[in-house]
Amino acid sequence: MNTTRLTMLALGLTLATAGIAQAHATFESDSAQSEKSFKAVLQVPHGCDGKATTEVQMKLPEGFVFAQPQPKPGWEIEIIKGDYQKTYDNHGKKVSSGPVEIRWKGGNLPDEYYDTFVVKGKISGFDKETVLAFPTVQLCGTEGKVLWDEVAAEGQSAHDLKSPAPTVTVTLAAAGDEHAGHLAAPGPVMLGDLEISGGATKAMLPGAKVGGGFLTIKNGGSADDRLVAVESQVAGRVEIHEMAMENDVMKMRKLDDGVVIPAGETVELKSGGLHLMFMQVSKPFAEGETVPVTLTFEKAGKVDATLAVGTAGGAAAATGGHSHH
Ligand SMILES: [Cu+2]
């Protein structure tokens, strides 16, 4: 082989590596639900600067518990155990230690191939949406090494990182899964120290686009929280309103900062006072149905709740002020 060919070959390699250096090691699925099992499928898109991958080490974050790697032909698997920071419930058994790192060793994954490395575990112990990072090291023989260990700081985008750790976004279990039986009266829903109950709304007239909603929020904790946003799949948007006297006229006002739920107190969203306002309702609420809402609290996070649709008149003399809309 002459010098020119060697140079070209080297050049070609450099270009190829530069081109794919953008492909990070990531998970096939990047979202998971708390208190559910999660199959972390790590995708390794290339080797280290052209060298074949021979080992992959993945650290498991707190909250990804009872981990079990999937056997992988051609690779030896080492499970490193350690203490969890918290204690977890495994089918009634308290567990405070388990796998904290998985190492796939002695394999050979050429640079031009792609492969996956699988660990199943349970996502547990979260009270708010959380991004979990799994710092990973990719080794290529004794020389090559790629670290996938950068974790985005709060407010920073993972896209700004050069070698981001694979992450999964943990969301809280949707209470919505359970209330399929739509005639059941909505029971209280708990979210941390908050108890949400008494969800109600009224049947709307045909063609109506706006409806009010009511519920009671009890804060059993020692810190104030704040209802900051409400969403519903049945409305284009949901606002938080209050009724207030202004120059002897009862007016509705949108609360852009939401509603404070003081520690140890109960706040009622009810007729003639604070209420939810469903705007751009796609199909008028009908008596006997339920309306799903997702409430977002500043500290406690998100929770699903249900409003029962009552008669148009009755308790709904509530509507009173809503005719303004
Ligand atoms: Cu209103």
mmCIF file of C-alpha atoms and ligand atoms in Angstrom:
data_model
loop_
_atom_site.group_PDB
_atom_site.id
_atom_site.type_symbol
_atom_site.label_atom_id
_atom_site.label_comp_id
_atom_site.label_asym_id
_atom_site.label_seq_id
_atom_site.Cartn_x
_atom_site.Cartn_y
_atom_site.Cartn_z
ATOM 1 C CA MET A 1 0.000 0.000 0.000
ATOM 2 C CA ASN A 2 1.506 3.376 -0.966
ATOM 3 C CA THR A 3 1.489 6.526 1.075
ATOM 4 C CA THR A 4 -1.231 8.271 -0.950
ATOM 5 C CA ARG A 5 -3.698 5.476 -0.400
ATOM 6 C CA LEU A 6 -2.931 5.398 3.286
ATOM 7 C CA THR A 7 -3.537 9.122 3.606
ATOM 8 C CA MET A 8 -6.813 8.871 1.749
ATOM 9 C CA LEU A 9 -7.888 6.002 3.883
ATOM 10 C CA ALA A 10 -7.104 7.910 7.039
ATOM 11 C CA LEU A 11 -8.905 10.943 5.699
ATOM 12 C CA GLY A 12 -11.931 8.885 4.827
ATOM 13 C CA LEU A 13 -12.016 7.470 8.313
ATOM 14 C CA THR A 14 -11.798 10.876 9.911
ATOM 15 C CA LEU A 15 -14.650 12.196 7.797
ATOM 16 C CA ALA A 16 -16.819 9.196 8.522
ATOM 17 C CA THR A 17 -16.223 9.495 12.235
ATOM 18 C CA ALA A 18 -16.969 13.199 12.232
ATOM 19 C CA GLY A 19 -20.209 12.507 10.422
ATOM 20 C CA ILE A 20 -21.561 10.010 12.904
ATOM 21 C CA ALA A 21 -20.110 11.516 16.036
ATOM 22 C CA GLN A 22 -23.491 13.222 16.430
ATOM 23 C CA ALA A 23 -25.260 9.911 16.971
ATOM 24 C CA HIS A 24 -25.464 9.600 20.725
ATOM 25 C CA ALA A 25 -26.095 6.515 22.792
ATOM 26 C CA THR A 26 -29.782 6.850 23.661
ATOM 27 C CA PHE A 27 -32.734 4.776 24.817
ATOM 28 C CA GLU A 28 -35.176 3.406 22.292
ATOM 29 C CA SER A 29 -38.038 4.781 24.397
ATOM 30 C CA ASP A 30 -37.375 7.917 26.420
ATOM 31 C CA SER A 31 -40.459 8.077 28.586
ATOM 32 C CA ALA A 32 -41.704 5.863 31.386
ATOM 33 C CA GLN A 33 -44.396 5.901 34.027
ATOM 34 C CA SER A 34 -43.661 5.929 37.726
ATOM 35 C CA GLU A 35 -44.509 2.685 39.572
ATOM 36 C CA LYS A 36 -44.427 0.769 36.291
ATOM 37 C CA SER A 37 -41.760 -1.439 34.813
ATOM 38 C CA PHE A 38 -39.446 0.094 32.230
ATOM 39 C CA LYS A 39 -37.353 -1.696 29.642
ATOM 40 C CA ALA A 40 -34.272 0.434 29.107
ATOM 41 C CA VAL A 41 -33.054 -0.368 25.585
ATOM 42 C CA LEU A 42 -29.691 1.332 25.101
ATOM 43 C CA GLN A 43 -28.827 1.906 21.464
ATOM 44 C CA VAL A 44 -25.141 2.006 20.645
ATOM 45 C CA PRO A 45 -24.823 3.525 17.178
ATOM 46 C CA HIS A 46 -21.055 3.348 16.657
ATOM 47 C CA GLY A 47 -17.723 2.432 18.190
ATOM 48 C CA CYS A 48 -14.903 4.632 19.435
ATOM 49 C CA ASP A 49 -13.297 6.495 16.535
ATOM 50 C CA GLY A 50 -13.655 3.494 14.281
ATOM 51 C CA LYS A 51 -12.731 0.871 16.865
ATOM 52 C CA ALA A 52 -15.105 -1.902 17.820
ATOM 53 C CA THR A 53 -16.986 -1.671 21.106
ATOM 54 C CA THR A 54 -15.966 -4.373 23.556
ATOM 55 C CA GLU A 55 -17.603 -3.227 26.782
ATOM 56 C CA VAL A 56 -20.569 -1.123 27.838
ATOM 57 C CA GLN A 57 -21.008 0.048 31.433
ATOM 58 C CA MET A 58 -24.269 1.631 32.472
ATOM 59 C CA LYS A 59 -24.954 3.185 35.876
ATOM 60 C CA LEU A 60 -28.532 2.858 37.086
ATOM 61 C CA PRO A 61 -30.054 5.936 38.735
ATOM 62 C CA GLU A 62 -31.915 6.004 42.047
ATOM 63 C CA GLY A 63 -35.530 5.126 41.360
ATOM 64 C CA PHE A 64 -34.766 2.514 38.677
ATOM 65 C CA VAL A 65 -34.937 -0.526 40.920
ATOM 66 C CA PHE A 66 -34.973 -4.345 40.884
ATOM 67 C CA ALA A 67 -33.035 -4.182 37.591
ATOM 68 C CA GLN A 68 -32.481 -7.294 35.494
ATOM 69 C CA PRO A 69 -30.307 -7.261 32.387
ATOM 70 C CA GLN A 70 -31.421 -9.314 29.408
ATOM 71 C CA PRO A 71 -28.859 -12.040 28.590
ATOM 72 C CA LYS A 72 -26.879 -11.148 25.491
ATOM 73 C CA PRO A 73 -25.177 -13.826 23.402
ATOM 74 C CA GLY A 74 -21.469 -13.104 22.946
ATOM 75 C CA TRP A 75 -21.335 -10.816 25.972
ATOM 76 C CA GLU A 76 -20.617 -11.569 29.598
ATOM 77 C CA ILE A 77 -22.818 -9.598 31.979
ATOM 78 C CA GLU A 78 -21.692 -8.278 35.325
ATOM 79 C CA ILE A 79 -24.285 -6.971 37.781
ATOM 80 C CA ILE A 80 -22.835 -4.566 40.341
ATOM 81 C CA LYS A 81 -24.951 -4.261 43.444
ATOM 82 C CA GLY A 82 -25.150 -1.525 46.010
ATOM 83 C CA ASP A 83 -27.438 0.282 48.423
ATOM 84 C CA TYR A 84 -30.379 2.337 47.212
ATOM 85 C CA GLN A 85 -30.803 5.724 48.884
ATOM 86 C CA LYS A 86 -34.410 4.869 49.629
ATOM 87 C CA THR A 87 -36.337 1.727 50.495
ATOM 88 C CA TYR A 88 -38.623 0.274 47.851
ATOM 89 C CA ASP A 89 -41.538 -2.068 48.022
ATOM 90 C CA ASN A 90 -41.136 -5.214 45.945
ATOM 91 C CA HIS A 91 -44.483 -7.023 46.175
ATOM 92 C CA GLY A 92 -44.739 -6.388 49.913
ATOM 93 C CA LYS A 93 -41.052 -6.896 50.645
ATOM 94 C CA LYS A 94 -38.943 -3.889 51.693
ATOM 95 C CA VAL A 95 -35.853 -3.674 49.527
ATOM 96 C CA SER A 96 -33.026 -1.208 50.076
ATOM 97 C CA SER A 97 -30.285 -2.560 47.830
ATOM 98 C CA GLY A 98 -29.931 -4.079 44.390
ATOM 99 C CA PRO A 99 -28.256 -3.650 41.013
ATOM 100 C CA VAL A 100 -26.750 -0.164 40.587
ATOM 101 C CA GLU A 101 -24.637 -0.774 37.505
ATOM 102 C CA ILE A 102 -24.669 -3.258 34.638
ATOM 103 C CA ARG A 103 -21.565 -4.106 32.591
ATOM 104 C CA TRP A 104 -21.651 -5.979 29.304
ATOM 105 C CA LYS A 105 -18.122 -7.297 28.734
ATOM 106 C CA GLY A 106 -16.010 -9.300 26.345
ATOM 107 C CA GLY A 107 -18.118 -8.634 23.277
ATOM 108 C CA ASN A 108 -17.235 -7.277 19.889
ATOM 109 C CA LEU A 109 -19.445 -4.760 18.175
ATOM 110 C CA PRO A 110 -17.707 -3.413 15.050
ATOM 111 C CA ASP A 111 -17.949 0.334 14.463
ATOM 112 C CA GLU A 112 -20.171 -0.056 11.413
ATOM 113 C CA TYR A 113 -22.779 -2.060 13.335
ATOM 114 C CA TYR A 114 -25.543 -0.986 15.656
ATOM 115 C CA ASP A 115 -26.702 -2.980 18.679
ATOM 116 C CA THR A 116 -28.884 -2.678 21.749
ATOM 117 C CA PHE A 117 -28.259 -3.483 25.418
ATOM 118 C CA VAL A 118 -31.338 -4.194 27.511
ATOM 119 C CA VAL A 119 -32.123 -3.853 31.229
ATOM 120 C CA LYS A 120 -35.560 -4.123 32.706
ATOM 121 C CA GLY A 121 -36.448 -2.555 36.039
ATOM 122 C CA LYS A 122 -39.123 -0.725 37.936
ATOM 123 C CA ILE A 123 -39.440 3.049 38.040
ATOM 124 C CA SER A 124 -40.408 3.879 41.611
ATOM 125 C CA GLY A 125 -40.605 6.570 44.253
ATOM 126 C CA PHE A 126 -41.273 9.710 42.164
ATOM 127 C CA ASP A 127 -43.666 12.462 43.144
ATOM 128 C CA LYS A 128 -43.057 14.682 40.141
ATOM 129 C CA GLU A 129 -41.989 14.463 36.535
ATOM 130 C CA THR A 130 -38.278 13.668 36.550
ATOM 131 C CA VAL A 131 -35.558 13.170 33.955
ATOM 132 C CA LEU A 132 -33.464 10.153 34.932
ATOM 133 C CA ALA A 133 -29.941 9.887 33.545
ATOM 134 C CA PHE A 134 -28.090 6.593 33.090
ATOM 135 C CA PRO A 135 -24.398 7.588 32.753
ATOM 136 C CA THR A 136 -22.809 5.173 30.329
ATOM 137 C CA VAL A 137 -19.250 4.316 29.299
ATOM 138 C CA GLN A 138 -18.459 2.631 26.022
ATOM 139 C CA LEU A 139 -15.047 0.924 25.872
ATOM 140 C CA CYS A 140 -13.263 -0.213 22.724
ATOM 141 C CA GLY A 141 -10.424 -2.521 23.714
ATOM 142 C CA THR A 142 -7.902 -0.914 26.029
ATOM 143 C CA GLU A 143 -7.546 2.290 24.023
ATOM 144 C CA GLY A 144 -10.891 3.617 22.935
ATOM 145 C CA LYS A 145 -13.356 5.072 25.338
ATOM 146 C CA VAL A 146 -16.510 7.148 24.891
ATOM 147 C CA LEU A 147 -18.288 8.639 27.881
ATOM 148 C CA TRP A 148 -22.015 9.230 27.719
ATOM 149 C CA ASP A 149 -22.177 10.848 31.107
ATOM 150 C CA GLU A 150 -23.149 14.492 30.777
ATOM 151 C CA VAL A 151 -26.354 15.429 32.565
ATOM 152 C CA ALA A 152 -28.240 18.600 31.662
ATOM 153 C CA ALA A 153 -28.412 21.131 34.472
ATOM 154 C CA GLU A 154 -31.790 22.557 35.332
ATOM 155 C CA GLY A 155 -32.979 24.760 32.505
ATOM 156 C CA GLN A 156 -30.322 23.445 30.132
ATOM 157 C CA SER A 157 -31.258 21.463 27.047
ATOM 158 C CA ALA A 158 -29.715 18.027 26.592
ATOM 159 C CA HIS A 159 -29.151 19.079 22.976
ATOM 160 C CA ASP A 160 -26.448 21.459 24.159
ATOM 161 C CA LEU A 161 -24.402 18.609 25.596
ATOM 162 C CA LYS A 162 -21.590 17.022 23.636
ATOM 163 C CA SER A 163 -21.925 13.551 25.132
ATOM 164 C CA PRO A 164 -25.240 13.385 26.982
ATOM 165 C CA ALA A 165 -26.064 10.425 29.190
ATOM 166 C CA PRO A 166 -29.033 8.410 27.968
ATOM 167 C CA THR A 167 -32.139 9.630 29.786
ATOM 168 C CA VAL A 168 -35.729 8.656 30.371
ATOM 169 C CA THR A 169 -38.455 11.083 31.433
ATOM 170 C CA VAL A 170 -40.546 9.682 34.247
ATOM 171 C CA THR A 171 -44.168 10.785 34.347
ATOM 172 C CA LEU A 172 -46.568 10.133 37.191
ATOM 173 C CA ALA A 173 -49.155 7.398 36.750
ATOM 174 C CA ALA A 174 -52.311 8.774 35.182
ATOM 175 C CA ALA A 175 -55.304 8.317 37.437
ATOM 176 C CA GLY A 176 -57.210 8.445 34.168
ATOM 177 C CA ASP A 177 -56.538 4.783 33.565
ATOM 178 C CA GLU A 178 -58.818 3.848 36.390
ATOM 179 C CA HIS A 179 -61.891 5.937 35.822
ATOM 180 C CA ALA A 180 -63.105 4.334 32.639
ATOM 181 C CA GLY A 181 -66.468 3.609 34.240
ATOM 182 C CA HIS A 182 -67.738 7.089 33.538
ATOM 183 C CA LEU A 183 -70.852 7.006 35.679
ATOM 184 C CA ALA A 184 -68.959 6.378 38.894
ATOM 185 C CA ALA A 185 -68.998 9.461 41.106
ATOM 186 C CA PRO A 186 -65.470 10.841 41.250
ATOM 187 C CA GLY A 187 -63.862 9.900 44.549
ATOM 188 C CA PRO A 188 -61.142 11.963 46.211
ATOM 189 C CA VAL A 189 -57.821 11.953 44.381
ATOM 190 C CA MET A 190 -54.602 12.252 46.387
ATOM 191 C CA LEU A 191 -51.443 13.948 45.186
ATOM 192 C CA GLY A 192 -48.808 14.155 47.895
ATOM 193 C CA ASP A 193 -50.399 16.220 50.663
ATOM 194 C CA LEU A 194 -53.218 17.426 48.427
ATOM 195 C CA GLU A 195 -56.663 15.893 48.308
ATOM 196 C CA ILE A 196 -58.895 16.795 45.384
ATOM 197 C CA SER A 197 -62.599 16.058 45.715
ATOM 198 C CA GLY A 198 -66.071 17.235 44.749
ATOM 199 C CA GLY A 199 -65.317 17.650 41.051
ATOM 200 C CA ALA A 200 -68.478 18.938 39.388
ATOM 201 C CA THR A 201 -69.748 20.822 36.387
ATOM 202 C CA LYS A 202 -73.116 21.384 34.776
ATOM 203 C CA ALA A 203 -74.734 20.224 31.576
ATOM 204 C CA MET A 204 -74.293 22.793 28.813
ATOM 205 C CA LEU A 205 -76.829 24.022 26.303
ATOM 206 C CA PRO A 206 -76.511 22.749 22.732
ATOM 207 C CA GLY A 207 -73.999 24.865 20.867
ATOM 208 C CA ALA A 208 -72.484 26.317 24.034
ATOM 209 C CA LYS A 209 -68.685 26.608 23.972
ATOM 210 C CA VAL A 210 -67.961 27.638 27.551
ATOM 211 C CA GLY A 211 -68.592 25.828 30.828
ATOM 212 C CA GLY A 212 -67.667 26.256 34.478
ATOM 213 C CA GLY A 213 -66.031 23.659 36.719
ATOM 214 C CA PHE A 214 -65.824 23.234 40.465
ATOM 215 C CA LEU A 215 -63.774 21.212 42.893
ATOM 216 C CA THR A 216 -62.324 21.212 46.374
ATOM 217 C CA ILE A 217 -58.609 21.072 47.147
ATOM 218 C CA LYS A 218 -57.424 20.281 50.644
ATOM 219 C CA ASN A 219 -53.774 20.849 51.522
ATOM 220 C CA GLY A 220 -52.863 18.545 54.418
ATOM 221 C CA GLY A 221 -49.184 19.479 54.222
ATOM 222 C CA SER A 222 -47.076 22.094 55.942
ATOM 223 C CA ALA A 223 -46.154 24.069 52.827
ATOM 224 C CA ASP A 224 -48.317 26.207 50.566
ATOM 225 C CA ASP A 225 -48.862 24.992 47.044
ATOM 226 C CA ARG A 226 -50.471 26.593 44.035
ATOM 227 C CA LEU A 227 -52.794 25.370 41.330
ATOM 228 C CA VAL A 228 -51.065 26.832 38.300
ATOM 229 C CA ALA A 229 -52.658 25.199 35.284
ATOM 230 C CA VAL A 230 -55.556 23.021 34.212
ATOM 231 C CA GLU A 231 -55.964 21.085 31.001
ATOM 232 C CA SER A 232 -58.704 18.914 29.586
ATOM 233 C CA GLN A 233 -58.980 16.957 26.378
ATOM 234 C CA VAL A 234 -62.562 18.178 25.982
ATOM 235 C CA ALA A 235 -61.704 21.879 25.878
ATOM 236 C CA GLY A 236 -59.341 23.997 23.798
ATOM 237 C CA ARG A 237 -58.150 25.508 27.036
ATOM 238 C CA VAL A 238 -59.094 25.726 30.679
ATOM 239 C CA GLU A 239 -58.664 28.917 32.674
ATOM 240 C CA ILE A 240 -58.771 29.567 36.390
ATOM 241 C CA HIS A 241 -61.261 32.346 37.174
ATOM 242 C CA GLU A 242 -62.562 34.218 40.125
ATOM 243 C CA MET A 243 -65.733 36.220 40.574
ATOM 244 C CA ALA A 244 -65.214 39.574 42.193
ATOM 245 C CA MET A 245 -67.220 42.696 42.799
ATOM 246 C CA GLU A 246 -65.966 45.618 40.775
ATOM 247 C CA ASN A 247 -67.868 48.896 41.157
ATOM 248 C CA ASP A 248 -70.887 47.004 42.387
ATOM 249 C CA VAL A 249 -70.786 44.725 39.378
ATOM 250 C CA MET A 250 -69.929 41.067 39.708
ATOM 251 C CA LYS A 251 -67.157 40.341 37.234
ATOM 252 C CA MET A 252 -65.083 37.383 36.225
ATOM 253 C CA ARG A 253 -61.375 37.646 36.211
ATOM 254 C CA LYS A 254 -58.807 35.234 34.850
ATOM 255 C CA LEU A 255 -56.127 34.376 37.420
ATOM 256 C CA ASP A 256 -52.889 34.168 35.482
ATOM 257 C CA ASP A 257 -50.915 33.204 38.590
ATOM 258 C CA GLY A 258 -53.331 30.461 39.568
ATOM 259 C CA VAL A 259 -54.720 29.837 43.027
ATOM 260 C CA VAL A 260 -52.684 29.441 46.215
ATOM 261 C CA ILE A 261 -53.648 26.405 48.309
ATOM 262 C CA PRO A 262 -52.339 27.419 51.752
ATOM 263 C CA ALA A 263 -50.801 24.799 54.046
ATOM 264 C CA GLY A 264 -53.429 23.099 56.206
ATOM 265 C CA GLU A 265 -56.314 24.783 54.419
ATOM 266 C CA THR A 266 -59.062 23.809 52.023
ATOM 267 C CA VAL A 267 -59.834 25.865 48.947
ATOM 268 C CA GLU A 268 -63.182 25.443 47.260
ATOM 269 C CA LEU A 269 -63.699 26.279 43.625
ATOM 270 C CA LYS A 270 -67.430 26.830 43.664
ATOM 271 C CA SER A 271 -70.315 28.663 42.166
ATOM 272 C CA GLY A 272 -70.006 32.402 42.608
ATOM 273 C CA GLY A 273 -66.325 32.266 43.560
ATOM 274 C CA LEU A 274 -63.208 30.682 42.210
ATOM 275 C CA HIS A 275 -63.930 28.312 39.355
ATOM 276 C CA LEU A 276 -62.490 26.589 36.322
ATOM 277 C CA MET A 277 -63.557 27.886 32.960
ATOM 278 C CA PHE A 278 -63.622 25.471 30.048
ATOM 279 C CA MET A 279 -63.174 27.405 26.789
ATOM 280 C CA GLN A 280 -63.637 26.118 23.244
ATOM 281 C CA VAL A 281 -65.521 23.056 24.444
ATOM 282 C CA SER A 282 -65.815 20.695 21.511
ATOM 283 C CA LYS A 283 -69.027 18.971 22.604
ATOM 284 C CA PRO A 284 -71.358 20.478 25.240
ATOM 285 C CA PHE A 285 -71.197 18.570 28.544
ATOM 286 C CA ALA A 286 -74.217 16.293 29.005
ATOM 287 C CA GLU A 287 -75.728 15.294 32.327
ATOM 288 C CA GLY A 288 -74.409 11.974 33.654
ATOM 289 C CA GLU A 289 -71.109 12.231 31.801
ATOM 290 C CA THR A 290 -67.762 13.039 33.349
ATOM 291 C CA VAL A 291 -65.186 15.595 32.317
ATOM 292 C CA PRO A 292 -61.504 14.660 32.749
ATOM 293 C CA VAL A 293 -59.072 17.334 33.865
ATOM 294 C CA THR A 294 -55.364 17.377 34.556
ATOM 295 C CA LEU A 295 -54.405 19.758 37.349
ATOM 296 C CA THR A 296 -50.863 21.077 37.629
ATOM 297 C CA PHE A 297 -49.594 22.232 41.001
ATOM 298 C CA GLU A 298 -46.433 24.250 41.419
ATOM 299 C CA LYS A 299 -44.920 21.824 43.944
ATOM 300 C CA ALA A 300 -46.959 18.634 43.918
ATOM 301 C CA GLY A 301 -46.943 18.290 40.130
ATOM 302 C CA LYS A 302 -49.685 16.913 37.933
ATOM 303 C CA VAL A 303 -52.742 14.870 38.791
ATOM 304 C CA ASP A 304 -55.796 13.718 36.886
ATOM 305 C CA ALA A 305 -59.250 14.341 38.334
ATOM 306 C CA THR A 306 -62.812 13.980 37.144
ATOM 307 C CA LEU A 307 -65.761 16.345 37.227
ATOM 308 C CA ALA A 308 -69.255 14.842 37.271
ATOM 309 C CA VAL A 309 -71.704 16.625 34.977
ATOM 310 C CA GLY A 310 -74.876 17.574 36.831
ATOM 311 C CA THR A 311 -78.133 19.092 35.617
ATOM 312 C CA ALA A 312 -78.053 22.338 33.708
ATOM 313 C CA GLY A 313 -80.210 24.230 36.204
ATOM 314 C CA GLY A 314 -79.971 23.011 39.798
ATOM 315 C CA ALA A 315 -76.769 23.463 41.669
ATOM 316 C CA ALA A 316 -75.676 25.160 38.544
ATOM 317 C CA ALA A 317 -77.425 28.349 39.297
ATOM 318 C CA ALA A 318 -73.693 28.359 39.485
ATOM 319 C CA THR A 319 -73.634 29.375 35.895
ATOM 320 C CA GLY A 320 -74.815 32.739 36.988
ATOM 321 C CA GLY A 321 -71.856 34.834 36.029
ATOM 322 C CA HIS A 322 -70.730 32.568 33.257
ATOM 323 C CA SER A 323 -73.116 34.123 30.815
ATOM 324 C CA HIS A 324 -70.559 36.911 30.461
ATOM 325 C CA HIS A 325 -68.359 34.700 28.350
HETATM 326 CU CU CU B 1 -65.424 32.192 34.416
#
